[in-house]
């Protein structure tokens, strides 16, 4: 393997969701013959089912490609795919840090989006060479020249040379490959210095243990070396090193400065190999770690409970397995009066939560009940203590609370001008504080708001899409904690508090939310043999009430000329429905009720 | 062993707006309905051939559709029946009849046939309500039909009534009841309208165009029915059925008591308790498959050949009941009767005590005042409240 750094190109692809990142990656891999067409599964890089279905990348995937350029020279490309969602911003930043350049894909019809911009700024922050590519030129609505101008105006980079391609049709992919050679700089590390490598991902493999994905900046690493993770302090002996073939690992003798590859060592937990950490040699460590390491904080919390209480150990096993591969997922056991034994889990964001939930249900075959997602509140008690509260049930008594703080994010929303009013109204409703607006061009604006995180984790994204007919895009980053007037809202069903339905909400919106909650629950809780009051309360004060009337009639009057099967099916369905209910005192609440209150903005 | 026979005639003048039964407008089948009757009569004679030796025919029910629309067909069916079965054992022989279809020709057929009970689809005494249902008759038509039937000597008459009709009020329902009571029929079936998928009402309801009385009114109508009828000697013997002493519909009770019945005609259902816990099956629902099924039936040499593998001759939905399914049926069918079910009979049928299997369910429902024991403690029945919530109760036994 060549140690000649001048023939290495390390790059990533950045884009807004759906602008064709994975498709371009596939084409590049295909063109360079890293995989035969038969081996090519559509979208090689998004290899989790959920990723492919949702069209987003959750875990960074990496592939090494050999390309023979028009000048006759052979080049090694390391394509580092980046996660494509705001929840995974930190992972994105680490992937970017492993590269010298970034291909910026912009959809020829939709143009620049908030996320394009956010990722682009992130790439500029890391001093990456940005190489714009205009994709989807095959669309009837494509306006490549307008979009080029937009890239120049909004982002401020030269787009005159941008290849016009259709990744889907395979049009002009060669241009992209040549430009990679010509515009993206070669790495320039020092192979003679002590090892300095950046971990940009790590996965757990049942056979190999933890596999570290890294970019070598200085020095080199070989089998048998003892490595040190500078932030976590973990040490281990290197068992294998290698490079990324498409869809498989190719062992190698050595990784040296400028290269991208993997290291396996006798490590059992991805928690030891945090993304962003620096790998060096234990004997001859480098003098200083690479900048930018952060411990990832969970931003969103919710309770996950198995529908069937007996599946609690299965849920724990499944979470442990997922955590092996996902250091940003954390969980601890908790008990709910309503839902029994389960876990309070922390996630990077709502998408991360949904993905984990889906994987648990799909890959581990678990039927789950999820409580309303919440954030970490800082509770300042009158006795001077400060506690972090993620579960509303753990909120101290109001008399012990001096004040509370909630996390706030700086959000940027890009939207066509006709929807500016609607989006601003939405942000105001969600207690946003207006921070300014830039007109990027005549028809598009970037609106800036500070928003409480707990206002955007529920259904903000859906509301944003529905109020802008799908045109608005959102990006946000954590800003800090701010004091807010927060209260705990409890839900009582038949005068009994259902702890799993409690949540923390701003005092000004408590009435509205309480009212919506009880209305929604009234629809979800089937009539029973007696009348059931559903109440929303703050402390002992009832702020909203609905009543599920007693069931008076549940009878199939007609018999169908001796056709019993129909009657049987009806009764079996009814029985099945009863099984999916949870018993609270003598009230039965369907699991769907717990989920329904998560989406109050729908009606 | 006793056998009941259901005969299906799937033709109507037009389909009512709420109807999801297997029926078709006659004018679309003007060229082919006679073929259907041919096949139907063939099926009756084949069933006679297979069942006659081991079974006694006790009830016959010609339903639809509107069988009274086709007097010639009734005449042929009656003739085929006499040729295929020993009719001496028949206790009850009913036909469904709609007002406006009782022609002189039909009167003659009825007089000459063995038919001894007529069930009239009246539904309401209020013309606007009949119109709302999409019925083709008005109340005057019904009255004419009723009196004419009495004139030709039909001594056992049922009248079908309906609650929850669009536009119906408690008052209008009361006047319907009063009108009907004056006629002193032997039997009254009082159903509520049920909006079934696939009907015009279902689509109307989805579009918000159907306004029917609310649940409270519905229950008041039921209560009123029971109170009024009780006073003048009708007994509610099943969820929706009322009869004078000794005039309960024997054919319908066969369904609830899990007796043997064979359905002939398109899509008709059967249950035969031969071996084990019995077998249920249906006839094909398409005309073409129905015809080829009857052709195959002709080649069946014995009853046991039919019952061992009904699907072999294109019977649909064949279900050999398991012990558990039979137990479930015992309750969900039996509890439709106001007298309830006998726990002794359960023990007799299944060689295990009902309390061993359903003790908790029975206790729960008794505690909720939905179920009660009789004075002797050997039978359980739904209470008034339990009858209103019968699905809730029955599903507990599933």
Coordinates of N, CA, C and O in Angstrom, one line a residue, chain A residues 17 26 61 75 254 264 312 362 393 527 559:
Chain A
X17 N -31.4 16.2 3.6 CA -32.1 14.9 3.4 C -32.7 14.9 2.0 O -33.3 15.9 1.6
X26 N -23.2 5.7 -4.0 CA -23.3 4.4 -4.8 C -22.7 4.5 -6.1 O -22.0 3.6 -6.6
X61 N -20.8 5.7 7.5 CA -20.3 4.5 6.7 C -19.1 5.0 6.0 O -19.1 6.2 5.5
X75 N -5.5 6.8 -7.7 CA -5.7 7.6 -6.4 C -6.5 6.7 -5.5 O -7.4 5.9 -5.9
X254 N -0.5 -2.0 8.0 CA -0.1 -0.8 8.7 C -1.1 0.3 8.2 O -1.5 0.3 7.1
X264 N -9.0 -2.9 15.3 CA -9.7 -3.7 16.3 C -8.7 -4.0 17.4 O -7.5 -4.2 17.2
X312 N -39.7 -7.4 30.2 CA -38.8 -6.4 30.7 C -37.3 -6.8 30.5 O -36.5 -6.1 30.1
X362 N -38.7 -3.6 15.8 CA -38.5 -4.3 14.6 C -37.4 -5.4 14.7 O -37.6 -6.6 14.4
X393 N -42.3 12.6 37.0 CA -42.7 12.0 38.3 C -41.7 12.4 39.4 O -42.0 12.3 40.6
X527 N -65.4 3.5 25.9 CA -66.5 3.6 26.9 C -66.4 2.3 27.7 O -66.1 1.2 27.2
X559 N -78.7 -11.6 13.6 CA -77.9 -12.8 13.4 C -78.0 -13.0 11.9 O -79.0 -12.9 11.3

